[in-house]
Short mmCIF file of C-alpha atoms in Angstrom, two decimals:
data_model
loop_
_atom_site.label_atom_id
_atom_site.label_comp_id
_atom_site.label_asym_id
_atom_site.label_seq_id
_atom_site.Cartn_x
_atom_site.Cartn_y
_atom_site.Cartn_z
CA MET A 1 203.82 129.43 176.09
CA ILE A 2 205.77 126.23 176.61
CA ARG A 3 208.16 127.16 174.00
CA ALA A 4 208.89 130.46 175.62
CA LEU A 5 209.31 128.52 179.11
CA ILE A 6 211.84 126.19 177.57
CA LEU A 7 213.85 128.80 175.89
CA TYR A 8 213.72 130.99 179.13
CA LEU A 9 215.11 128.06 181.18
CA LEU A 10 217.50 126.93 178.91
CA ASN A 11 218.80 130.85 178.51
CA ILE A 12 219.94 130.62 182.28
CA LYS A 13 221.63 127.35 182.08
CA PRO A 14 221.64 124.10 180.21
CA SER A 15 219.13 121.49 181.25
CA HIS A 16 217.72 118.04 180.39
CA GLY A 17 213.96 117.48 179.76
CA TYR A 18 213.36 116.09 183.38
CA ASN A 19 214.77 119.28 184.82
CA ILE A 20 212.42 121.25 183.38
CA GLN A 21 209.47 119.06 183.90
CA ARG A 22 210.17 119.22 187.44
CA PHE A 23 210.52 123.15 187.38
CA ILE A 24 207.00 122.82 186.46
CA GLU A 25 205.51 120.58 188.54
CA VAL A 26 207.50 121.91 191.62
CA ASN A 27 205.98 125.36 190.66
CA GLY A 28 202.37 123.87 190.20
CA ILE A 29 202.66 125.71 186.84
CA ASP A 30 200.52 122.39 185.59
CA LYS A 31 197.86 123.37 187.77
CA TRP A 32 197.01 126.90 186.68
CA SER A 33 197.94 126.88 182.91
CA ARG A 34 197.46 124.89 180.02
CA ILE A 35 201.19 123.87 180.05
CA GLN A 36 201.33 120.01 180.73
CA SER A 37 204.42 118.67 181.87
CA GLY A 38 204.14 115.65 179.34
CA SER A 39 204.56 117.94 176.32
CA ILE A 40 207.74 119.19 177.01
CA TYR A 41 209.99 116.43 175.51
CA TYR A 42 207.87 117.21 172.47
CA ALA A 43 208.57 120.96 172.30
CA LEU A 44 212.58 120.33 173.18
CA ASP A 45 212.24 118.00 170.20
CA LYS A 46 210.76 120.44 167.84
CA LEU A 47 212.68 123.63 169.06
CA GLU A 48 216.09 121.37 168.02
CA LYS A 49 214.88 120.80 165.02
CA GLU A 50 214.46 124.39 164.59
CA GLY A 51 217.73 125.03 165.56
CA TYR A 52 216.77 127.13 168.51
CA ILE A 53 218.31 124.59 171.01
CA TYR A 54 220.95 121.86 170.73
CA THR A 55 222.23 118.71 172.37
CA LEU A 56 225.25 119.93 174.62
CA LYS A 57 226.12 116.40 175.91
CA GLU A 58 224.32 113.19 176.75
CA GLU A 59 224.37 112.05 180.64
CA ARG A 60 223.88 108.52 181.94
CA ASN A 61 221.43 108.07 184.78
CA GLY A 62 221.26 104.53 185.62
CA ALA A 63 220.24 102.65 182.34
CA ARG A 64 218.70 105.96 180.98
CA ILE A 65 220.38 108.38 179.01
CA ARG A 66 219.64 111.98 179.27
CA LYS A 67 220.25 114.83 176.86
CA ILE A 68 221.33 117.93 178.59
CA TYR A 69 220.18 120.68 175.82
CA ASP A 70 221.72 124.34 175.57
CA ILE A 71 220.22 127.70 173.65
CA THR A 72 221.59 128.99 170.50
CA ASP A 73 221.90 132.36 169.33
CA ALA A 74 218.93 131.70 167.34
CA GLY A 75 217.28 130.58 170.38
CA LYS A 76 218.01 133.80 172.11
CA GLU A 77 216.78 135.84 169.43
CA GLU A 78 213.37 133.61 169.38
CA LEU A 79 213.03 133.64 173.06
CA ARG A 80 212.75 137.66 173.18
CA ASN A 81 210.28 137.46 169.99
CA ALA A 82 208.48 134.69 172.01
CA LEU A 83 208.12 136.71 174.82
CA LYS A 84 207.26 140.01 173.21
CA LYS A 85 204.54 137.71 171.23
CA GLU A 86 202.95 136.62 174.73
CA LEU A 87 203.09 140.22 176.04
CA GLU A 88 200.87 141.14 173.25
CA LYS A 89 198.30 137.87 173.66
CA PRO A 90 194.71 138.29 175.83
CA ILE A 91 195.10 136.69 179.49
CA ALA A 92 191.98 134.79 178.40
CA GLY A 93 189.43 135.32 175.89
CA ALA A 94 186.79 137.33 177.33
CA GLU A 95 184.26 135.89 174.61
CA SER A 96 182.40 132.76 174.65
CA ASP A 97 180.42 130.40 172.53
CA LYS A 98 178.65 129.64 175.78
CA PHE A 99 176.80 133.02 175.54
CA MET A 100 174.40 131.40 173.05
CA ILE A 101 173.54 128.16 174.51
CA TYR A 102 170.62 129.24 176.51
CA SER A 103 168.77 130.41 173.44
CA MET A 104 168.72 126.65 172.14
CA ILE A 105 168.16 124.46 175.10
CA ASN A 106 164.14 124.19 174.89
CA LYS A 107 164.90 120.60 173.44
CA LEU A 108 165.75 119.47 176.41
CA THR A 109 163.56 118.92 179.59
CA LYS A 110 163.92 121.35 182.65
CA GLU A 111 164.97 118.43 184.65
CA GLU A 112 168.12 117.29 181.82
CA ILE A 113 169.07 121.13 182.01
CA THR A 114 169.08 121.47 185.68
CA ALA A 115 171.09 118.36 185.86
CA SER A 116 173.64 119.46 183.68
CA VAL A 117 173.95 122.78 185.11
CA GLU A 118 173.96 121.78 188.59
CA LYS A 119 177.04 119.56 187.73
CA HIS A 120 178.63 122.33 185.94
CA LEU A 121 178.05 124.60 189.15
CA LYS A 122 179.52 121.87 191.23
CA VAL A 123 182.88 122.02 189.49
CA LEU A 124 183.00 126.10 189.34
CA ARG A 125 182.39 126.09 193.06
CA GLU A 126 185.18 124.13 193.93
CA LYS A 127 187.61 125.83 191.41
CA LYS A 128 186.80 129.17 193.39
CA VAL A 129 187.55 127.22 196.66
CA TRP A 130 190.92 126.18 195.06
CA TRP A 131 191.44 129.88 193.94
CA GLU A 132 190.78 131.66 197.16
CA LYS A 133 192.75 129.17 199.13
CA GLY A 134 195.88 129.77 196.93
CA LYS A 135 195.29 133.32 197.32
CA LYS A 136 195.20 133.14 201.03
CA ILE A 137 198.57 131.32 200.65
CA LYS A 138 200.61 133.02 198.21
CA ILE A 139 199.60 136.60 198.38
CA THR A 140 201.55 138.79 200.98
CA GLU A 141 202.04 142.31 201.69
CA LYS A 142 205.33 141.90 199.61
CA SER A 143 203.39 140.63 196.90
CA LEU A 144 203.48 142.75 193.29
CA LYS A 145 199.94 144.16 192.25
CA LEU A 146 200.00 142.11 189.31
CA GLU A 147 200.11 138.59 191.54
CA VAL A 148 196.90 139.90 193.50
CA LEU A 149 195.40 140.71 190.20
CA ASN A 150 196.24 137.08 188.77
CA PHE A 151 193.76 136.09 191.74
CA ASP A 152 191.63 138.28 191.93
CA MET A 153 190.73 138.25 188.08
CA VAL A 154 190.26 134.43 188.17
CA ILE A 155 188.17 134.55 191.32
CA SER A 156 186.21 137.21 189.73
CA ASN A 157 185.54 135.60 186.62
CA LEU A 158 184.16 132.41 188.38
CA ASP A 159 182.31 134.27 190.29
CA TYR A 160 180.50 135.27 187.25
CA GLN A 161 180.42 131.95 185.72
CA ILE A 162 178.47 130.98 188.92
CA LYS A 163 176.18 133.60 188.73
CA TRP A 164 175.65 133.24 185.07
CA HIS A 165 174.31 129.59 185.76
CA GLU A 166 172.37 130.27 188.69
CA ALA A 167 170.65 132.98 186.63
CA LEU A 168 170.10 130.40 184.09
CA LEU A 169 168.32 128.03 186.55
CA GLU A 170 166.52 130.80 188.34
CA GLN A 171 164.94 132.30 185.27
CA LEU A 172 164.62 128.71 183.28
CA ASP A 173 160.72 129.22 182.66
CA GLN A 174 161.47 132.47 181.10
CA VAL A 175 164.53 131.36 178.82
CA ILE A 176 162.30 128.25 177.55
CA GLU A 177 159.73 130.67 176.90
CA SER A 178 161.96 132.84 174.99
CA ASP A 179 163.77 129.80 173.17
CA ASN A 180 160.24 128.88 171.58
CA ALA A 181 159.62 132.21 170.30
CA GLN A 182 162.99 132.25 168.65
CA GLU A 183 162.61 128.89 167.21
CA GLN A 184 159.17 130.25 165.61
CA LEU A 185 160.93 133.43 164.41
CA ILE A 186 163.74 131.08 163.11
CA SER A 187 160.92 128.80 161.45
CA ASN A 188 159.19 131.87 159.88
CA VAL A 189 162.65 134.06 158.32
CA ASP A 190 164.71 133.05 155.29
CA PHE A 191 168.18 134.28 156.71
CA SER A 192 169.72 133.95 153.41
CA THR A 193 167.42 136.81 151.95
CA LEU A 194 167.99 139.41 155.00
CA ASN A 195 170.14 142.35 154.45
CA ASP A 196 173.06 142.72 156.78
CA VAL A 197 173.11 145.05 159.69
CA ASN A 198 176.28 146.87 159.72
CA TYR A 199 176.98 147.06 163.69
CA ASN A 200 179.45 149.89 163.26
CA ASP A 201 177.97 152.11 160.93
CA ILE A 202 174.52 152.66 162.94
CA ASP A 203 174.48 154.48 165.90
CA CYS A 204 172.94 153.51 169.17
CA GLU A 205 169.73 154.71 169.23
CA LYS A 206 168.60 153.13 165.82
CA TYR A 207 169.96 150.16 166.97
CA ALA A 208 168.16 150.09 170.07
CA LYS A 209 165.05 150.73 168.17
CA ILE A 210 165.61 147.40 165.75
CA GLU A 211 166.30 145.40 168.80
CA LYS A 212 162.71 146.42 170.42
CA PHE A 213 161.12 145.84 167.13
CA LYS A 214 163.00 142.29 167.08
CA ALA A 215 161.77 141.65 170.54
CA LYS A 216 157.92 143.00 169.56
CA ILE A 217 157.65 140.26 166.99
CA MET A 218 159.49 137.72 168.94
CA GLN A 219 156.55 138.05 171.15
CA ASN A 220 154.06 137.27 168.68
CA PRO A 221 155.31 135.91 165.44
CA THR A 222 153.34 136.39 162.36
CA ASP A 223 153.50 135.94 158.79
CA ASN A 224 155.30 138.37 156.43
CA LEU A 225 157.68 138.59 159.22
CA GLU A 226 160.60 138.25 156.57
CA GLN A 227 159.59 141.33 154.42
CA LYS A 228 158.59 143.47 157.54
CA LEU A 229 162.28 142.69 159.05
CA ASN A 230 163.89 143.71 155.73
CA GLU A 231 161.98 146.68 155.52
CA PHE A 232 163.00 148.00 158.73
CA ILE A 233 166.30 147.34 158.50
CA LYS A 234 166.90 148.86 155.29
CA LEU A 235 165.18 151.94 157.24
CA LEU A 236 167.31 152.24 159.97
CA THR A 237 170.66 151.79 158.12
CA GLN A 238 169.90 154.65 155.73
CA LYS A 239 171.87 157.26 156.49
CA MET B 1 179.32 124.90 169.64
CA ILE B 2 179.04 124.95 165.54
CA ARG B 3 177.61 121.59 165.41
CA ALA B 4 175.01 122.08 168.19
CA LEU B 5 173.80 125.65 166.26
CA ILE B 6 173.66 123.52 162.92
CA LEU B 7 171.73 120.72 164.37
CA TYR B 8 169.84 123.47 166.36
CA LEU B 9 168.75 124.96 163.14
CA LEU B 10 168.08 122.33 160.84
CA ASN B 11 165.88 120.59 163.65
CA ILE B 12 163.44 123.56 163.29
CA LYS B 13 163.44 123.41 159.40
CA PRO B 14 165.48 121.93 156.54
CA SER B 15 168.24 124.66 155.22
CA HIS B 16 171.01 125.07 152.98
CA GLY B 17 174.32 126.07 153.94
CA TYR B 18 173.94 129.70 152.93
CA ASN B 19 170.98 130.03 155.12
CA ILE B 20 172.97 129.12 158.24
CA GLN B 21 175.71 131.14 157.11
CA ARG B 22 173.43 134.26 156.99
CA PHE B 23 171.96 133.51 160.10
CA ILE B 24 175.26 133.57 162.20
CA GLU B 25 176.20 136.72 160.12
CA VAL B 26 172.79 138.62 160.65
CA ASN B 27 173.00 137.92 164.09
CA GLY B 28 176.38 139.04 164.78
CA ILE B 29 177.36 135.76 166.38
CA ASP B 30 180.95 135.51 164.51
CA LYS B 31 181.28 139.11 165.99
CA TRP B 32 181.42 137.45 169.99
CA SER B 33 181.89 133.89 169.67
CA ARG B 34 184.74 131.74 167.89
CA ILE B 35 182.08 130.41 165.37
CA GLN B 36 183.34 131.33 161.62
CA SER B 37 180.74 131.45 159.16
CA GLY B 38 183.37 129.69 156.89
CA SER B 39 183.58 126.87 158.80
CA ILE B 40 179.86 125.74 158.29
CA TYR B 41 180.18 124.12 155.11
CA TYR B 42 183.30 121.44 156.41
CA ALA B 43 181.02 120.75 159.73
CA LEU B 44 178.13 119.98 157.16
CA ASP B 45 179.84 117.76 155.30
CA LYS B 46 181.04 115.88 158.21
CA LEU B 47 177.69 115.79 159.79
CA GLU B 48 176.28 114.34 156.82
CA LYS B 49 178.92 111.81 156.80
CA GLU B 50 178.61 111.08 160.40
CA GLY B 51 174.63 110.10 159.54
CA TYR B 52 173.55 113.17 161.77
CA ILE B 53 172.07 115.13 158.65
CA TYR B 54 171.33 114.15 155.11
CA THR B 55 170.44 115.82 151.98
CA LEU B 56 167.29 116.55 151.44
CA LYS B 57 166.88 117.96 148.02
CA GLU B 58 169.76 119.69 145.86
CA GLU B 59 168.07 123.25 144.37
CA ARG B 60 169.17 125.30 141.70
CA ASN B 61 170.39 128.88 142.29
CA GLY B 62 171.63 130.53 139.08
CA ALA B 63 174.59 128.65 138.26
CA ARG B 64 175.16 127.13 141.62
CA ILE B 65 173.42 124.12 143.47
CA ARG B 66 172.45 124.31 146.79
CA LYS B 67 172.21 121.18 149.21
CA ILE B 68 169.09 121.53 151.29
CA TYR B 69 169.98 119.63 154.71
CA ASP B 70 167.62 117.96 156.81
CA ILE B 71 167.89 116.64 160.60
CA THR B 72 168.20 112.66 161.02
CA ASP B 73 166.56 110.72 164.07
CA ALA B 74 170.35 110.33 165.40
CA GLY B 75 171.10 113.93 164.50
CA LYS B 76 168.19 114.95 167.04
CA GLU B 77 169.68 112.70 169.74
CA GLU B 78 173.06 114.06 169.06
CA LEU B 79 171.72 117.89 169.27
CA ARG B 80 170.37 116.85 172.80
CA ASN B 81 174.16 115.54 173.81
CA ALA B 82 175.82 118.50 172.21
CA LEU B 83 173.41 120.45 174.39
CA LYS B 84 174.18 118.81 177.29
CA LYS B 85 177.90 118.77 176.97
CA GLU B 86 178.01 122.67 176.11
CA LEU B 87 176.18 123.20 179.31
CA GLU B 88 178.74 121.52 181.27
CA LYS B 89 181.29 123.57 179.79
CA PRO B 90 183.02 126.78 181.16
CA ILE B 91 182.09 129.93 179.57
CA ALA B 92 185.79 130.77 179.31
CA GLY B 93 189.02 129.59 180.70
CA ALA B 94 189.69 131.41 183.92
CA GLU B 95 193.16 130.33 184.27
CA SER B 96 195.84 131.50 181.63
CA ASP B 97 199.44 130.91 180.92
CA LYS B 98 200.19 134.54 180.62
CA PHE B 99 200.26 134.94 184.47
CA MET B 100 203.82 133.85 184.31
CA ILE B 101 205.09 136.18 181.74
CA TYR B 102 206.06 138.93 183.78
CA SER B 103 208.50 136.32 185.64
CA MET B 104 210.44 136.12 182.30
CA ILE B 105 210.72 138.95 180.60
CA ASN B 106 213.95 140.42 182.21
CA LYS B 107 215.68 139.66 178.74
CA LEU B 108 213.68 142.16 177.25
CA THR B 109 214.41 146.20 177.31
CA LYS B 110 212.22 148.47 179.26
CA GLU B 111 210.93 150.09 175.91
CA GLU B 112 210.46 146.59 174.27
CA ILE B 113 208.12 145.72 177.26
CA THR B 114 206.60 148.96 177.08
CA ALA B 115 205.92 148.85 173.64
CA SER B 116 204.05 145.43 173.40
CA VAL B 117 201.99 146.08 176.40
CA GLU B 118 200.97 149.63 175.23
CA LYS B 119 199.95 147.60 171.81
CA HIS B 120 197.64 145.02 173.54
CA LEU B 121 196.40 147.77 175.86
CA LYS B 122 195.03 149.70 172.95
CA VAL B 123 193.20 146.64 171.57
CA LEU B 124 191.71 145.72 175.16
CA ARG B 125 190.53 149.05 175.49
CA GLU B 126 189.03 149.08 171.96
CA LYS B 127 187.14 145.81 172.58
CA LYS B 128 186.03 147.07 175.76
CA VAL B 129 184.12 150.36 174.19
CA TRP B 130 182.66 147.89 171.76
CA TRP B 131 181.21 145.77 174.40
CA GLU B 132 179.87 148.73 176.37
CA LYS B 133 177.92 149.92 173.51
CA GLY B 134 176.89 146.47 172.89
CA LYS B 135 175.00 146.46 176.12
CA LYS B 136 173.43 149.99 176.02
CA ILE B 137 171.98 149.07 172.92
CA LYS B 138 171.06 145.35 173.56
CA ILE B 139 169.98 145.50 177.04
CA THR B 140 166.21 146.61 178.21
CA GLU B 141 164.26 146.22 181.30
CA LYS B 142 162.94 143.08 179.46
CA SER B 143 166.41 141.57 179.02
CA LEU B 144 166.78 138.01 180.96
CA LYS B 145 169.34 138.16 183.89
CA LEU B 146 171.71 136.09 181.70
CA GLU B 147 171.78 138.93 178.64
CA VAL B 148 172.86 141.27 181.43
CA LEU B 149 175.58 138.90 182.97
CA ASN B 150 176.76 138.21 179.23
CA PHE B 151 177.78 141.79 178.78
CA ASP B 152 179.13 142.26 182.49
CA MET B 153 180.98 139.16 182.72
CA VAL B 154 183.17 140.40 179.29
CA ILE B 155 183.38 144.17 180.20
CA SER B 156 184.76 143.04 183.78
CA ASN B 157 186.93 140.49 182.24
CA LEU B 158 188.29 142.88 179.88
CA ASP B 159 188.68 145.64 182.49
CA TYR B 160 190.92 143.15 184.85
CA GLN B 161 192.90 142.62 181.80
CA ILE B 162 193.61 146.37 181.20
CA LYS B 163 194.43 146.94 185.01
CA TRP B 164 196.77 143.82 184.87
CA HIS B 165 198.93 145.18 181.91
CA GLU B 166 198.62 148.61 183.59
CA ALA B 167 199.86 147.17 186.68
CA LEU B 168 203.11 145.63 184.91
CA LEU B 169 203.86 148.78 183.57
CA GLU B 170 203.51 150.90 186.87
CA GLN B 171 205.67 148.42 188.72
CA LEU B 172 208.24 147.24 185.82
CA ASP B 173 211.18 148.26 187.91
CA GLN B 174 210.07 145.76 190.59
CA VAL B 175 209.11 143.03 188.08
CA ILE B 176 212.31 142.96 186.62
CA GLU B 177 214.23 143.06 189.68
CA SER B 178 211.96 140.18 191.13
CA ASP B 179 213.05 138.50 187.47
CA ASN B 180 216.73 138.74 188.01
CA ALA B 181 216.08 137.00 191.58
CA GLN B 182 213.98 134.55 190.11
CA GLU B 183 216.94 133.76 187.37
CA GLN B 184 219.38 133.42 190.16
CA LEU B 185 217.45 130.89 191.87
CA ILE B 186 217.15 128.77 188.68
CA SER B 187 220.89 128.86 187.93
CA ASN B 188 221.34 127.39 191.48
CA VAL B 189 218.50 124.74 191.98
CA ASP B 190 218.32 121.65 190.37
CA PHE B 191 214.95 120.96 189.90
CA SER B 192 214.75 117.41 189.08
CA THR B 193 215.95 116.47 192.76
CA LEU B 194 213.51 118.71 194.12
CA ASN B 195 210.43 116.77 196.22
CA ASP B 196 206.82 117.50 195.40
CA VAL B 197 204.84 120.07 197.50
CA ASN B 198 201.06 118.41 197.86
CA TYR B 199 199.03 121.85 197.65
CA ASN B 200 196.06 119.63 198.15
CA ASP B 201 197.31 118.01 201.37
CA ILE B 202 199.23 120.42 203.51
CA ASP B 203 197.51 123.32 205.50
CA CYS B 204 197.49 126.74 204.32
CA GLU B 205 199.49 127.98 207.27
CA LYS B 206 202.29 125.52 206.43
CA TYR B 207 202.33 126.17 203.13
CA ALA B 208 202.40 130.30 203.70
CA LYS B 209 205.40 129.50 205.79
CA ILE B 210 207.24 127.28 202.62
CA GLU B 211 206.22 130.51 200.53
CA LYS B 212 207.74 133.31 202.95
CA PHE B 213 211.10 130.76 203.24
CA LYS B 214 211.36 131.06 199.26
CA ALA B 215 210.83 134.74 199.30
CA LYS B 216 213.61 135.22 202.06
CA ILE B 217 215.94 132.83 199.51
CA MET B 218 215.13 134.71 196.52
CA GLN B 219 216.02 137.79 198.06
CA ASN B 220 219.94 136.34 198.70
CA PRO B 221 220.44 133.57 196.76
CA THR B 222 223.47 131.58 198.23
CA ASP B 223 224.93 128.02 197.64
CA ASN B 224 223.49 124.81 199.07
CA LEU B 225 220.14 126.33 198.22
CA GLU B 226 218.94 122.98 196.88
CA GLN B 227 219.67 121.18 200.06
CA LYS B 228 218.11 123.74 202.38
CA LEU B 229 215.02 123.54 200.15
CA ASN B 230 214.53 119.86 200.41
CA GLU B 231 215.03 119.74 203.95
CA PHE B 232 212.69 122.30 204.25
CA ILE B 233 209.67 120.96 202.14
CA LYS B 234 210.17 117.70 203.73
CA LEU B 235 209.57 119.15 207.35
CA LEU B 236 206.55 121.00 206.30
CA THR B 237 204.88 118.68 204.38
CA GLN B 238 205.21 115.67 207.36
CA LYS B 239 201.98 115.09 209.07
#
């Protein structure tokens, strides 16, 4: 987004890097986006090498010389493309690697898990307060729906993350128990010989049966598991 | 997370890379996380160089030779550290660069904006269906709260993203109008001479006043704007 933002600003008027940096800082953009004001100079350099911007003139400011950049015709086209590309990107990744962490933590003590989770919960709760305060400040009756949604989306997301970590602590005994069962399962199965489950082809009911079967096995891991699983999957994925 | 996952699996039993790859594929982990099964071999190599795993033996499988890896004592410690670190990470970034895209799109036509947004909306809606189906399949009465929250969180997030893009299309005329006003403002202000607003120091009411003042200016951008803004900000940030 930093490229699009620089091109956007230079398309309005020629500017030096510091001006763009201050735009980002004064508007607090570095507070809620991944854009860091320090990354501007690198991006300006790169955009100039690519021919999207050029040095219009150099200005002396005390001992420093400032380059004033302007956008080129190619840059104007690049701005349009960059904006279209950004419009087609997700606002934030909905999926997360962290969804699997709780199935792997049985090697940590309950105290260690609790300490790490509480530490993160504190950060999440502080963030939520910051965003709620921001909403109070920024949103008026005249605000666009989009602006309201910016805040609601982040606050709801943080809320879910808080609930998730609270649920982890609340059901910690069950989580660890389930981790131990999974460990048993993994030690008994050679995954390299298991067949694939095609998640798109099979219907929900059939797949729900597989899941129940798996859960049953997890409760009492026995020998010959691998063979049983393979047979069961084969049976269920047959049309 | 790939490092933690590999160490987790090798801590249960020695395995070759293909076994780990199949674990990821059979469990569908590559479908909802950023973990790509292809990245395993690079990670195994790196972990071995770092001394966290070692080659226990090599097995011939037809024409291929498979390395069987096992975890070292240092690896067991690294696993515990990696798990703690993951527990302290956010599930997903709540903030987004995309929150500012709608204030920059007045150089695109309404048709171009609509085409890009509709394209992305299609992807979001399909994803939502996939996750809703997944929830139906995976969640039973015995599921942990955490597992239910995994699905609810993603579905709610996708819902917000869909609403956000629909709001953008719905208020497109107002969005473009507001973009034009912002462009006027930017062309009249030298941000490099503006003072900082300390978002943490000032109280909500004061800041709300600044926001209203800014909105007023945006409606009728005039000369001497910069000076006025500076004076106003100084006044309001005084204790």
